[in-house]
Structure formats: structure tokens, C-alpha cells
Backbone as CSV, one residue per row, in Angstrom:
resi,resn,N_x,N_y,N_z,CA_x,CA_y,CA_z,C_x,C_y,C_z
1,MET,116.563,103.437,100.420,117.397,102.965,99.188,118.013,101.662,99.705
2,ASP,118.128,100.627,98.905,118.746,99.383,99.134,120.447,99.708,99.557
3,ILE,120.760,98.875,100.632,122.127,99.218,101.161,122.933,97.900,101.356
4,LYS,123.980,98.006,101.081,124.829,96.680,101.503,125.744,96.745,102.847
5,GLY,125.869,97.908,103.097,126.664,98.113,104.438,125.841,98.015,105.667
6,THR,126.329,98.575,106.693,125.809,98.343,108.071,125.322,99.690,108.688
7,VAL,124.281,99.846,109.301,123.814,101.267,109.810,123.508,100.818,111.232
8,ILE,124.050,101.605,112.103,123.782,101.425,113.758,123.209,102.637,113.980
9,ILE,121.846,102.642,114.554,121.230,103.586,115.135,121.015,103.389,116.752
10,ILE,121.247,104.566,117.196,121.394,104.687,118.686,120.256,105.644,119.318
11,GLY,119.751,105.579,120.477,118.740,106.244,120.968,119.196,107.398,121.860
12,GLY,120.500,107.514,121.909,121.189,108.739,122.895,121.776,108.281,124.050
13,SER,122.512,109.159,124.747,122.879,108.861,126.235,123.402,107.620,126.271
14,GLU,124.204,107.012,125.225,124.758,105.630,125.262,126.062,105.742,126.347
15,ASN,126.220,104.589,126.698,127.728,104.471,127.870,128.855,104.681,126.889
16,ARG,129.652,105.829,127.250,130.763,106.197,126.891,131.736,105.833,127.684
17,GLY,131.815,105.024,128.622,132.956,104.514,129.600,133.098,105.180,130.697
18,THR,132.278,106.459,130.924,132.509,107.329,131.929,131.487,106.984,133.441
19,THR,130.898,105.721,133.191,130.150,105.371,134.452,130.549,103.934,134.646
20,ASN,129.977,103.297,135.723,130.440,101.919,136.143,129.250,100.851,135.608
21,THR,128.413,101.438,134.875,127.166,100.650,134.280,127.655,99.734,133.342
22,GLY,127.539,98.483,133.395,127.708,97.588,132.248,129.072,97.315,131.930
23,ASP,129.285,96.529,131.110,130.764,96.074,130.772,131.121,96.990,129.396
24,PHE,131.738,97.996,129.488,131.920,99.024,128.414,132.953,98.490,127.403
25,LYS,133.830,97.897,127.680,134.748,97.257,126.625,134.367,96.109,125.644
26,ASN,133.428,95.464,126.380,132.988,94.143,125.715,131.503,94.079,125.340
27,GLY,130.610,94.941,126.274,129.302,94.753,125.911,128.551,96.090,125.556
28,SER,129.143,97.135,125.556,128.520,98.391,125.383,128.027,98.596,123.784
29,ILE,127.292,99.404,123.612,126.857,99.973,121.987,128.240,100.433,121.357
30,LEU,129.049,101.136,121.791,130.182,101.760,121.156,131.015,100.415,120.836
31,SER,131.306,99.649,121.896,132.113,98.512,121.458,131.608,97.753,120.262
32,ARG,130.282,97.643,120.049,129.538,96.861,119.042,130.018,97.800,117.710
33,VAL,129.996,99.076,117.770,130.346,99.974,116.629,132.049,99.379,116.201
34,ILE,132.797,99.414,117.076,134.118,99.012,116.715,134.098,97.565,116.073
35,ALA,133.235,96.431,116.872,133.219,95.111,116.183,132.618,94.928,115.023
36,GLU,131.728,95.909,114.515,131.216,95.724,113.220,132.008,96.470,112.108
37,SER,132.968,97.126,112.746,133.996,97.839,111.843,134.844,96.869,110.889
38,LYS,135.233,97.265,109.881,136.123,96.448,108.632,137.259,95.785,109.467
39,HIS,138.258,96.619,110.019,139.392,96.260,110.521,139.377,96.158,112.056
40,LYS,137.966,96.234,112.648,138.051,96.137,114.198,138.598,97.353,114.631
41,ALA,139.456,97.062,115.804,140.274,98.377,116.381,141.054,99.007,115.374
42,GLY,141.507,98.474,114.251,142.343,99.186,113.354,141.489,100.049,112.375
43,SER,140.272,99.873,112.301,139.635,100.580,111.369,139.697,101.985,111.425
44,ARG,139.474,102.911,110.234,139.508,104.232,110.083,138.244,104.732,110.396
45,VAL,138.151,105.397,111.630,136.687,105.851,112.410,136.808,107.316,112.300
46,GLU,135.838,107.952,111.603,135.873,109.386,111.455,134.581,109.871,112.324
47,ILE,134.707,110.621,113.304,133.764,111.026,114.231,133.203,112.543,113.668
48,ILE,131.741,112.665,113.472,131.400,113.857,112.866,130.224,114.565,113.881
49,ALA,130.627,115.734,114.463,129.958,116.138,115.600,129.238,117.342,115.026
50,ALA,128.928,117.480,113.673,128.117,118.586,113.048,126.898,119.014,113.624
51,ALA,126.423,118.180,114.233,124.932,118.205,114.575,124.865,119.015,115.817
52,SER,126.000,119.098,116.577,126.061,119.675,117.742,126.456,121.173,117.884
53,GLY,126.025,121.834,118.783,126.329,123.271,119.230,127.803,123.531,119.654
54,ILE,128.304,122.265,120.284,129.651,122.271,120.716,130.331,121.003,120.045
55,PRO,130.587,121.079,118.874,131.303,119.907,118.194,132.676,119.512,118.728
56,GLU,133.443,120.239,119.022,135.092,120.135,119.254,134.917,119.249,120.712
57,GLU,133.995,119.869,121.607,133.873,119.348,123.022,133.308,117.766,122.897
58,LEU,132.031,117.949,122.149,131.466,116.433,122.120,132.469,115.423,121.135
59,GLY,132.878,116.065,120.193,133.866,115.048,119.428,134.905,114.465,120.221
60,ALA,135.534,115.416,120.968,136.636,115.072,121.922,136.181,113.750,122.978
61,SER,135.136,114.158,123.381,134.410,113.024,124.284,134.310,111.463,123.557
62,TYR,133.916,111.468,122.383,133.824,110.281,121.656,135.137,109.881,121.306
63,MET,136.126,110.683,120.804,137.559,110.166,120.725,137.861,109.392,121.836
64,ALA,137.906,110.016,123.044,138.177,109.334,124.236,137.506,107.991,124.441
65,ALA,136.189,107.914,124.342,135.610,106.674,124.333,136.115,105.742,123.555
66,PHE,136.126,105.900,122.165,136.725,105.135,121.170,138.124,104.542,121.429
67,ARG,138.893,105.494,121.859,140.474,105.179,122.278,140.403,104.007,123.389
68,SER,139.514,104.194,124.382,139.434,103.404,125.619,138.972,102.107,125.158
69,LEU,138.310,101.770,123.954,138.093,100.615,123.447,139.058,100.216,122.524
70,GLY,140.313,100.559,122.403,141.212,100.174,121.670,141.496,100.840,120.142
71,ALA,140.515,101.722,119.826,140.393,102.110,118.528,141.800,102.840,118.183
72,GLU,142.386,102.645,117.187,143.852,102.979,116.832,143.835,104.168,115.813
73,ASN,142.739,104.075,114.980,142.656,105.112,113.834,141.639,106.063,113.686
74,LEU,141.699,106.968,114.359,140.613,107.818,114.748,140.790,109.342,114.143
75,GLY,139.668,109.948,113.845,139.724,111.168,113.448,138.423,112.107,113.713
76,MET,138.485,113.186,113.653,137.296,114.141,114.022,137.018,115.037,112.745
77,LEU,136.174,114.583,111.847,135.758,115.327,110.771,135.087,116.543,110.770
78,SER,135.402,117.613,110.709,134.824,119.041,110.879,134.000,119.472,109.704
79,ILE,132.766,119.644,110.012,131.889,120.211,108.956,131.214,121.154,109.438
80,LYS,131.538,122.559,109.260,131.158,123.720,109.785,130.194,124.663,109.028
81,ASN,129.953,124.455,107.790,129.096,124.950,106.837,129.152,124.163,105.511
82,ARG,128.186,124.595,104.651,127.899,123.673,103.317,129.173,123.726,102.498
83,ASP,130.113,124.800,102.610,131.229,124.629,101.805,132.216,123.351,102.207
84,SER,131.929,123.112,103.585,132.905,121.871,104.118,132.374,120.740,103.647
85,ALA,131.031,120.780,103.266,130.623,119.294,102.647,131.005,119.082,101.335
86,SER,131.566,120.090,100.678,132.113,119.912,99.327,133.671,119.941,99.274
87,ASP,134.272,120.169,100.338,135.668,120.253,100.409,136.404,119.208,100.027
88,THR,137.365,119.239,99.088,138.133,117.948,98.707,138.675,117.384,99.996
89,PHE,139.267,117.936,100.712,140.184,117.213,102.010,139.027,116.516,102.814
90,VAL,138.034,117.053,103.030,136.750,116.496,103.828,136.285,115.053,102.991
91,LEU,136.031,115.367,101.769,135.628,114.163,100.892,136.616,113.074,100.753
92,GLU,137.947,113.397,100.751,138.859,112.445,100.639,138.949,111.463,101.949
93,ARG,138.718,112.241,103.125,138.868,111.377,104.426,137.563,110.705,104.452
94,LEU,136.277,111.093,103.975,135.090,110.324,104.045,135.202,109.110,103.100
95,MET,135.903,109.201,101.866,136.313,108.105,101.070,137.071,106.877,101.806
96,ALA,137.928,107.245,102.608,138.993,106.625,103.115,138.403,105.869,104.337
97,ALA,137.362,106.254,104.898,136.692,105.920,106.247,136.312,104.450,106.005
98,ASP,136.364,103.503,106.996,135.737,102.296,107.242,134.311,102.598,108.025
99,THR,134.418,103.604,108.899,133.287,103.760,109.562,133.029,105.268,109.967
100,VAL,131.839,105.800,109.945,131.526,107.187,110.303,130.758,107.242,111.400
101,PHE,130.999,108.040,112.597,130.055,108.127,113.772,129.628,109.411,113.899
102,PHE,128.240,109.799,113.860,127.669,110.781,113.859,127.110,111.099,115.291
103,THR,127.285,112.274,115.912,126.934,112.446,117.284,125.607,113.037,117.248
104,GLY,124.944,113.282,118.565,123.942,114.044,118.752,123.971,115.378,118.493
105,GLY,122.795,116.154,118.709,122.755,117.559,118.522,121.255,117.768,117.920
106,ASP,121.396,118.363,116.806,120.021,118.768,116.065,119.929,118.183,114.659
107,GLN,119.094,117.171,114.417,119.143,116.566,113.034,118.869,117.657,111.835
108,LEU,117.991,118.772,112.195,117.864,119.691,111.261,119.087,120.690,110.958
109,ARG,120.044,120.746,111.774,121.318,121.293,111.579,121.956,120.471,110.410
110,LEU,121.953,118.928,110.773,122.745,118.116,109.841,122.279,118.264,108.544
111,LYS,120.814,118.205,108.380,120.398,118.526,106.836,120.593,119.668,106.264
112,THR,120.693,120.829,107.014,120.927,122.117,106.344,122.487,122.095,106.031
113,LEU,123.339,121.340,106.671,124.707,121.320,106.162,125.123,120.193,105.110
114,LEU,124.105,119.146,105.036,124.643,117.985,104.145,123.582,117.732,103.042
115,PHE,122.439,118.208,103.106,121.371,117.779,102.263,121.755,118.174,100.880
116,GLY,122.098,117.307,99.852,122.266,117.638,98.410,123.585,118.009,98.010
117,SER,124.659,117.573,99.182,125.899,117.981,99.004,126.642,116.711,98.470
118,PRO,128.030,117.009,97.975,128.692,115.814,97.595,129.117,114.922,98.766
119,PHE,129.060,115.431,99.995,129.456,114.690,101.070,128.393,113.365,101.286
120,LEU,127.207,113.893,101.264,125.966,112.971,101.326,125.808,111.922,100.220
121,ALA,126.281,112.291,98.949,126.322,111.483,97.872,127.069,110.475,97.884
122,ILE,128.602,110.853,98.310,129.642,109.882,98.730,129.149,108.858,99.832
123,LEU,128.413,109.419,100.940,127.904,108.651,102.087,127.047,107.600,101.545
124,ASN,126.162,107.788,100.572,125.249,106.983,100.037,126.066,105.859,99.175
125,GLU,127.046,106.362,98.408,127.946,105.527,97.601,128.559,104.386,98.497
126,LYS,128.994,104.962,99.904,129.789,104.152,100.625,129.132,103.055,101.421
127,LEU,127.679,103.316,101.338,126.870,102.196,102.043,126.386,101.033,100.867
128,GLN,126.842,101.275,99.682,126.944,100.083,98.950,128.184,99.117,99.162
129,ASP,129.024,99.519,100.015,130.043,98.487,100.488,129.804,97.763,101.418
130,LYS,129.654,96.429,101.640,129.210,95.692,102.692,130.071,95.670,104.073
131,HIS,131.333,96.330,103.794,132.062,96.500,104.985,132.106,97.874,105.634
132,PHE,131.346,98.874,105.059,131.264,100.262,105.615,130.176,100.341,106.593
133,VAL,130.302,101.006,107.642,129.536,101.235,108.891,129.076,102.722,109.061
134,TYR,127.879,103.104,109.021,127.431,104.419,109.476,126.749,104.147,110.699
135,ALA,127.285,104.797,111.798,126.786,104.768,113.183,126.308,106.239,113.429
136,GLY,125.001,106.284,114.185,124.599,107.522,114.621,123.942,107.530,115.779
137,THR,123.979,108.458,116.772,123.183,108.465,118.042,122.420,109.763,118.097
138,SER,121.285,109.635,118.534,120.281,110.782,118.686,120.088,111.617,117.373
139,ALA,120.517,112.762,117.281,120.359,113.379,115.954,120.995,112.636,114.730
140,GLY,122.264,112.073,114.933,122.869,111.105,114.068,122.099,109.935,113.607
141,ALA,121.252,109.398,114.362,120.229,108.456,114.184,118.844,108.876,113.627
142,ALA,118.505,110.016,113.854,117.328,110.540,113.528,117.596,110.942,111.884
143,ALA,118.504,111.307,111.611,118.805,111.876,110.292,118.848,110.672,109.189
144,VAL,118.935,109.410,109.638,118.980,108.297,108.785,117.534,108.000,107.979
145,SER,116.554,108.805,108.665,115.105,108.438,108.367,114.827,108.953,106.908
146,ASP,113.784,108.473,106.328,113.265,109.104,105.198,112.319,110.180,105.633
147,VAL,111.440,109.896,106.618,110.505,110.842,107.320,111.503,111.171,108.580
148,MET,112.031,112.388,108.696,112.692,112.827,109.914,111.933,113.744,110.508
149,ILE,112.017,113.256,111.962,111.356,114.131,112.895,112.301,115.327,113.308
150,THR,111.733,116.534,113.451,112.502,117.674,113.887,112.034,118.403,115.087
151,ALA,110.727,118.314,115.447,110.196,118.883,116.530,108.920,118.058,117.032
152,GLY,108.552,118.380,118.289,107.510,117.827,118.827,107.545,117.187,119.907
153,SER,106.750,117.626,120.987,106.872,117.111,122.468,106.027,115.799,122.508
154,GLY,106.487,114.978,123.708,105.679,113.876,123.978,104.370,114.332,124.615
155,GLN,103.219,113.718,124.246,101.932,114.113,124.622,101.186,112.967,125.365
156,THR,100.286,112.989,126.306,99.490,111.904,126.656,98.343,111.745,125.669
157,VAL,97.737,112.827,124.828,96.892,112.777,123.733,97.612,112.854,122.327
158,ILE,97.270,111.963,121.544,98.026,112.011,120.154,96.830,112.674,119.230
159,ARG,97.599,114.008,118.924,96.822,114.881,118.156,97.804,115.192,116.674
160,LYS,96.787,115.634,115.838,97.259,115.870,114.536,97.913,117.305,114.589
161,GLY,99.248,117.257,114.022,100.089,118.293,113.976,100.961,118.548,115.044
162,ALA,100.977,117.548,116.040,101.924,117.711,117.238,103.406,117.428,116.897
163,VAL,103.695,116.735,115.745,104.995,116.476,115.492,105.274,117.097,113.914
164,THR,106.504,117.703,113.988,106.917,118.321,112.611,108.039,117.347,111.963
165,THR,107.917,117.238,110.754,108.889,116.448,109.918,109.458,117.256,108.851
166,GLU,110.516,116.495,108.377,111.168,116.951,107.070,111.648,115.803,106.372
167,GLN,112.155,115.719,105.216,112.764,114.665,104.536,114.169,114.650,105.019
168,GLY,114.463,113.314,105.435,115.619,112.987,105.932,116.596,112.579,105.110
169,PHE,117.902,111.924,105.537,118.948,111.408,104.541,118.375,110.244,103.693
170,GLY,117.504,109.426,104.163,117.058,108.212,103.472,118.087,107.060,103.434
171,LEU,118.983,106.986,104.232,120.000,106.071,104.216,119.478,104.535,104.399
172,VAL,118.439,104.587,105.118,117.680,103.197,105.013,116.242,103.669,104.513
173,GLY,115.720,102.855,103.786,114.510,102.931,103.229,113.366,102.969,103.984
174,ASN,112.322,103.986,104.002,111.092,103.729,104.498,111.165,103.533,105.752
175,ILE,112.114,104.467,106.812,111.801,104.311,108.175,111.826,105.849,108.681
176,THR,111.390,105.913,109.899,111.249,107.049,110.604,111.989,106.606,112.081
177,VAL,112.959,107.372,112.489,113.638,106.920,113.815,113.424,108.166,114.731
178,ASP,112.708,107.854,115.911,112.886,108.784,117.217,113.511,108.140,118.298
179,THR,114.310,109.075,118.815,115.315,108.875,119.846,114.988,109.328,121.386
180,HIS,115.734,108.958,122.348,115.259,109.353,123.727,113.799,109.048,123.982
181,PHE,113.414,107.804,123.415,112.049,107.417,123.203,111.374,107.414,124.595
182,MET,111.773,106.663,125.311,110.780,105.969,126.482,110.894,107.227,127.696
183,LYS,112.241,107.643,127.845,112.232,108.800,128.793,111.583,110.044,128.560
184,ARG,111.324,110.292,127.158,110.493,111.512,126.808,109.124,111.462,126.477
185,GLY,108.639,110.219,126.426,107.227,109.598,126.230,106.901,109.989,124.871
186,ARG,107.616,109.407,123.652,107.353,109.768,122.482,106.651,108.870,121.397
187,ILE,105.963,107.994,122.120,105.336,107.024,121.266,104.225,107.624,120.207
188,GLY,103.616,108.764,120.826,102.550,109.398,120.236,103.082,109.855,119.046
189,ARG,104.350,110.557,118.935,105.176,110.854,117.868,105.005,109.940,116.511
190,LEU,105.459,108.665,116.943,105.396,107.834,115.942,103.942,107.411,115.447
191,PHE,103.033,107.328,116.225,101.657,107.001,115.986,101.070,107.859,114.907
192,GLU,101.310,109.242,115.162,100.941,110.232,114.221,101.581,110.080,112.819
193,ILE,103.003,109.859,112.853,103.722,109.796,111.562,103.049,108.618,110.797
194,ILE,103.113,107.370,111.467,102.620,106.200,110.774,101.327,106.294,110.163
195,ALA,100.281,107.089,110.994,98.990,107.355,110.519,98.920,107.883,109.445
196,SER,99.909,108.920,108.946,100.027,109.439,107.784,100.804,108.967,106.633
197,ASN,101.688,107.985,107.109,102.839,107.246,106.272,102.841,105.718,106.690
198,PRO,101.735,105.133,106.228,101.504,103.716,106.731,102.514,102.912,106.074
199,THR,103.280,103.338,104.834,104.356,102.351,104.519,105.712,102.585,105.106
200,VAL,105.657,103.514,105.974,106.957,103.811,106.752,107.004,103.018,108.016
201,LEU,108.070,102.571,108.446,108.296,101.771,109.599,108.775,102.617,110.770
202,GLY,107.986,102.695,111.725,108.420,103.726,112.744,109.296,103.040,113.785
203,ILE,110.490,103.493,114.206,111.599,103.001,115.165,111.575,103.880,116.172
204,GLY,111.387,103.625,117.673,111.479,104.397,118.751,112.488,103.685,119.546
205,LEU,113.687,104.571,119.937,114.749,103.807,120.682,115.015,104.532,122.066
206,ALA,114.930,103.670,123.011,115.289,104.282,124.298,116.747,104.642,124.360
207,GLU,117.173,105.344,125.451,118.491,105.667,125.569,119.342,104.539,125.726
208,ASP,120.548,104.467,125.238,121.438,103.437,125.420,120.984,102.082,124.743
209,THR,120.150,102.454,123.833,119.594,101.274,122.956,119.589,101.543,121.324
210,GLY,119.811,100.350,120.771,119.838,100.574,119.271,119.347,99.544,118.470
211,PHE,119.677,99.658,117.272,119.768,98.654,116.243,120.843,98.557,115.331
212,VAL,121.283,97.320,115.074,122.430,97.193,114.023,121.620,96.733,112.795
213,ILE,121.578,97.621,111.765,120.748,97.193,110.626,121.797,96.740,109.336
214,THR,121.525,95.499,108.983,122.434,94.970,107.854,121.505,94.710,106.716
215,GLY,122.107,95.024,105.533,121.362,94.900,104.135,119.945,95.833,104.103
216,GLY,119.920,96.653,105.099,118.725,97.508,105.148,117.440,96.908,105.518
217,THR,117.602,95.559,105.870,116.249,94.786,106.682,116.585,93.920,107.779
218,HIS,117.701,93.678,107.963,117.912,92.606,109.382,118.373,93.819,110.437
219,MET,117.498,93.641,111.364,117.419,94.779,112.405,117.628,94.022,113.759
220,GLU,118.960,93.997,114.286,119.357,93.492,115.678,119.280,94.497,116.709
221,CYS,118.388,94.361,117.770,118.410,95.223,118.991,119.719,94.989,119.740
222,ILE,120.194,95.972,120.147,121.304,96.239,121.018,121.033,97.051,122.141
223,GLY,122.093,97.054,123.146,121.946,97.975,124.206,121.004,97.488,125.519
224,GLU,120.772,98.458,126.337,120.390,98.014,127.679,118.963,98.432,127.937
225,GLY,118.207,99.064,126.882,116.832,99.356,127.106,115.940,98.805,125.955
226,THR,114.870,99.469,125.907,113.832,98.977,124.867,113.656,99.742,123.572
227,ALA,113.450,98.973,122.537,113.080,99.868,121.421,111.617,99.214,121.120
228,ILE,111.089,100.120,120.147,109.680,100.013,119.644,109.675,100.106,118.312
229,ILE,108.810,99.302,117.691,108.574,99.284,116.213,107.269,99.389,116.108
230,VAL,106.861,100.396,115.304,105.379,100.734,114.846,105.228,100.450,113.401
231,ASP,104.477,99.404,112.923,104.127,98.931,111.629,102.779,99.441,111.348
232,GLY,102.647,100.205,110.150,101.331,100.679,109.750,100.551,99.705,108.555
233,HIS,101.530,98.775,108.049,101.005,98.239,106.798,99.596,97.536,106.816
234,SER,99.245,96.840,108.164,97.951,96.481,108.214,96.764,97.497,108.700
235,MET,97.314,98.658,108.806,96.360,99.646,109.269,94.928,99.724,108.554
236,ARG,93.972,99.677,109.226,92.500,99.529,108.295,92.047,101.024,108.175
237,ALA,92.057,101.786,109.098,91.456,103.072,109.010,92.361,104.259,109.990
238,THR,92.104,105.433,109.555,92.603,106.506,110.421,91.586,107.662,110.183
239,ASN,91.381,108.793,111.035,90.718,110.012,110.766,91.738,110.977,110.536
240,VAL,92.947,110.821,110.494,94.048,111.977,110.360,93.642,112.738,109.078
241,ALA,93.119,112.425,108.024,92.797,113.266,106.782,91.591,114.038,106.983
242,ASN,90.779,113.710,108.042,89.531,114.406,108.002,89.237,115.407,109.334
243,ILE,90.362,115.457,110.142,90.266,116.235,111.299,91.077,117.433,111.275
244,GLU,90.708,118.493,112.118,91.576,119.878,112.336,92.911,119.608,112.979
245,THR,93.738,120.361,112.498,95.056,120.236,113.475,94.855,120.604,114.952
246,GLY,95.550,119.754,115.672,95.022,119.847,117.247,94.092,118.870,117.633
247,SER,93.489,118.249,116.802,92.400,117.163,117.078,92.876,115.878,117.429
248,PRO,92.363,115.218,118.370,92.861,113.725,118.658,92.771,112.757,117.437
249,ILE,93.696,111.972,117.386,93.847,111.073,116.129,93.260,109.593,116.451
250,SER,92.543,108.995,115.689,92.019,107.607,115.988,92.808,106.658,114.769
251,ILE,93.328,105.559,115.164,93.965,104.580,114.230,93.335,103.244,114.567
252,ASP,92.966,102.552,113.584,92.534,101.175,113.698,93.461,100.352,113.205
253,ASN,94.307,99.381,114.060,95.046,98.066,113.746,96.274,98.440,113.399
254,LEU,97.063,99.121,114.160,98.480,99.404,113.952,98.892,98.102,114.838
255,ARG,100.163,97.757,114.294,100.892,96.807,114.977,102.373,97.416,115.683
256,VAL,102.483,96.998,116.715,103.526,97.445,117.742,104.512,96.268,118.264
257,HIS,105.644,96.497,118.056,106.516,95.391,118.489,107.313,95.877,119.471
258,VAL,107.792,95.325,120.653,108.704,95.809,121.742,109.715,94.883,121.681
259,LEU,111.018,95.255,121.644,112.357,94.648,121.611,113.260,94.688,122.627
260,ARG,114.103,94.041,123.076,115.167,94.131,123.893,116.469,93.503,123.116
261,LYS,117.578,93.606,124.063,118.854,93.093,123.322,118.733,91.602,122.647
262,ARG,119.275,91.489,121.525,119.330,90.475,120.747,117.958,89.873,120.142
263,ASP,117.041,90.718,120.314,115.786,90.412,119.397,116.132,90.851,118.092
264,ILE,115.599,90.312,117.131,115.823,90.432,115.697,114.347,90.724,114.857
265,TYR,114.368,91.862,114.268,113.298,92.141,113.328,113.756,92.167,111.847
266,TYR,112.835,91.442,111.019,113.136,91.243,109.711,112.122,92.140,109.035
267,ALA,112.560,93.431,108.559,111.835,94.374,108.067,111.160,93.823,106.685
268,HIS,111.770,93.017,105.859,111.414,92.569,104.378,110.022,91.607,104.730
269,THR,110.023,90.910,105.835,108.904,90.140,106.192,108.123,90.640,107.389
270,ARG,108.512,91.805,107.897,107.649,92.326,109.086,107.422,91.284,110.066
271,THR,108.596,90.568,110.598,108.464,89.536,111.513,109.617,89.941,112.602
272,LEU,109.323,89.444,113.746,110.056,89.507,114.972,110.344,87.948,115.432
273,LEU,111.671,88.019,115.736,112.408,86.863,116.437,112.795,87.236,117.746
274,ILE,112.162,86.742,118.916,112.626,87.028,120.185,113.630,86.334,120.627
275,ALA,114.811,86.963,121.156,115.768,85.953,121.638,115.425,85.223,122.706
276,GLU,116.291,84.037,123.010,116.129,83.204,124.049,116.821,83.948,125.279
277,SER,116.120,83.757,126.392,116.989,84.485,127.649,118.244,83.991,127.893
């Protein structure tokens, strides 16, 4: 879908201020979430840990991280079942939020809770406000996808059927997002998905790395690691439709971009601007 708001997708394991790596208060991904929010530190931020099996514990960790960044107006929005996603109290808090932050966990759990719900409908409406921010890490980033990865291990051989997908929230049109990307060797997952869905843009995010997406097309790389973009629009041929499940895949002419902090990818023109050192 076309959006006017800001979507921040993170590859997981981002700095929460509990280590001595980097400048947490001024240079971390979470500090960028606050910087993008409408009222900065005064913005209403709702943390949603519904993807996690330990939502209270994980949510409290992010509450502490955002407080240490000076955030003054925080809440933890509990969504334990599908009834919660229709609850008037929950929906009113979502409507009042300037920023929502979805934690990691299991993106399929998020889908079963929210897909087709009033909560997701309001979330889509909120993204038509240029001041609204959706931020998600790990599962919270993967759920943004049109084609959402739900399972599949990293492999040295790219085989048909090695990755399982579902329809995602589609908050940003025609993308698929994979997280913990470099550490878990997941580039083959993107290759398989793009071979079958060449109009979809594949995004792979290393840990503590992300994109700030504005207007649905302007993508600024942030964080300390590497991001990968796999673009299939110029793909000339693939054998994926003609082979048995488990067989190796061949693909001709995929485009792959490698990005670091401050590089910008323009999705509407499929071009990359590499930042000056």
C-alpha cells in the first residue's frame, strides 16, 4: 500500500543501552525511533510485545531502553488474543499513539492475533498520517512484508521449498523482510522468494541494522551492520517452476545491493545512493 508515515524495520538484537557498544543516546537505532517520532521524547510510544512468548519481560526491557533515551510518554499495549485486537480500550490507545514499536518473537503469532482485525485496520489508517511511526524489530519487521517469511533455515544450497511464507501485513507494498540475516546465513531465503515473486523487493537485515522507510519508497540504512536488497525486476529466467521441491534453483540476472549506515535506496526508481565516508 502507499503510505505517508514512517516505517522503521530492524534486523533484531539492536542496542538497548545495556552494552558499551556505540553511542546509545545519540547514535543507536532506538534513538532514531524517538528522533523520527512526532513530538520526539514527548511522543506517545506504545510498545507491543505480542509476538513474544515472554511479552511482559521483553516489553519491560524496551520500556527501560526508551526511558533511558528520555522518552516521557510510554505505554505497553497488551494483545493476548484476537479479542484484544478488537477491544475498545486497546484501539483507543492505538489511535492516540504517535509511534508503535513491535518487538521480536514469532511473526506468525502476530498474524494470528492481528490479521483481519480492527487493530490492523487502524494501523493501516494511521500510516496515512505523515507524522506516524511504525517501528518493528525481528518479527515486528518481518510482519511488515507482503510476502512474510515464517520458516526456513539458512543453507549453502538454494533449494525450492526451503522457505515457508504467508501473507504479511503489507504495511509497505511489494517487499519481503528477513532479519538476523548475516549471522544466520539467510540470503538463499531471499533468492528463493524473489525467484517466485520477481516484483517483490527482498530486504535482508543484519542484527542492529535497519531501514527508515518514508513515503513507502525512500529507504535510509541505519545501524551498525549490513543490509542487503535483492531486486528481481530485471530477472531474465529461473527454473523454479519446473523443478521438484528440494531441487537446487537457478536464477539469471538478479540484482543485489549491499548497504551500510546512511546509504539510501530509492524503491520507486530502484537506485542506490552510497553515502560519502
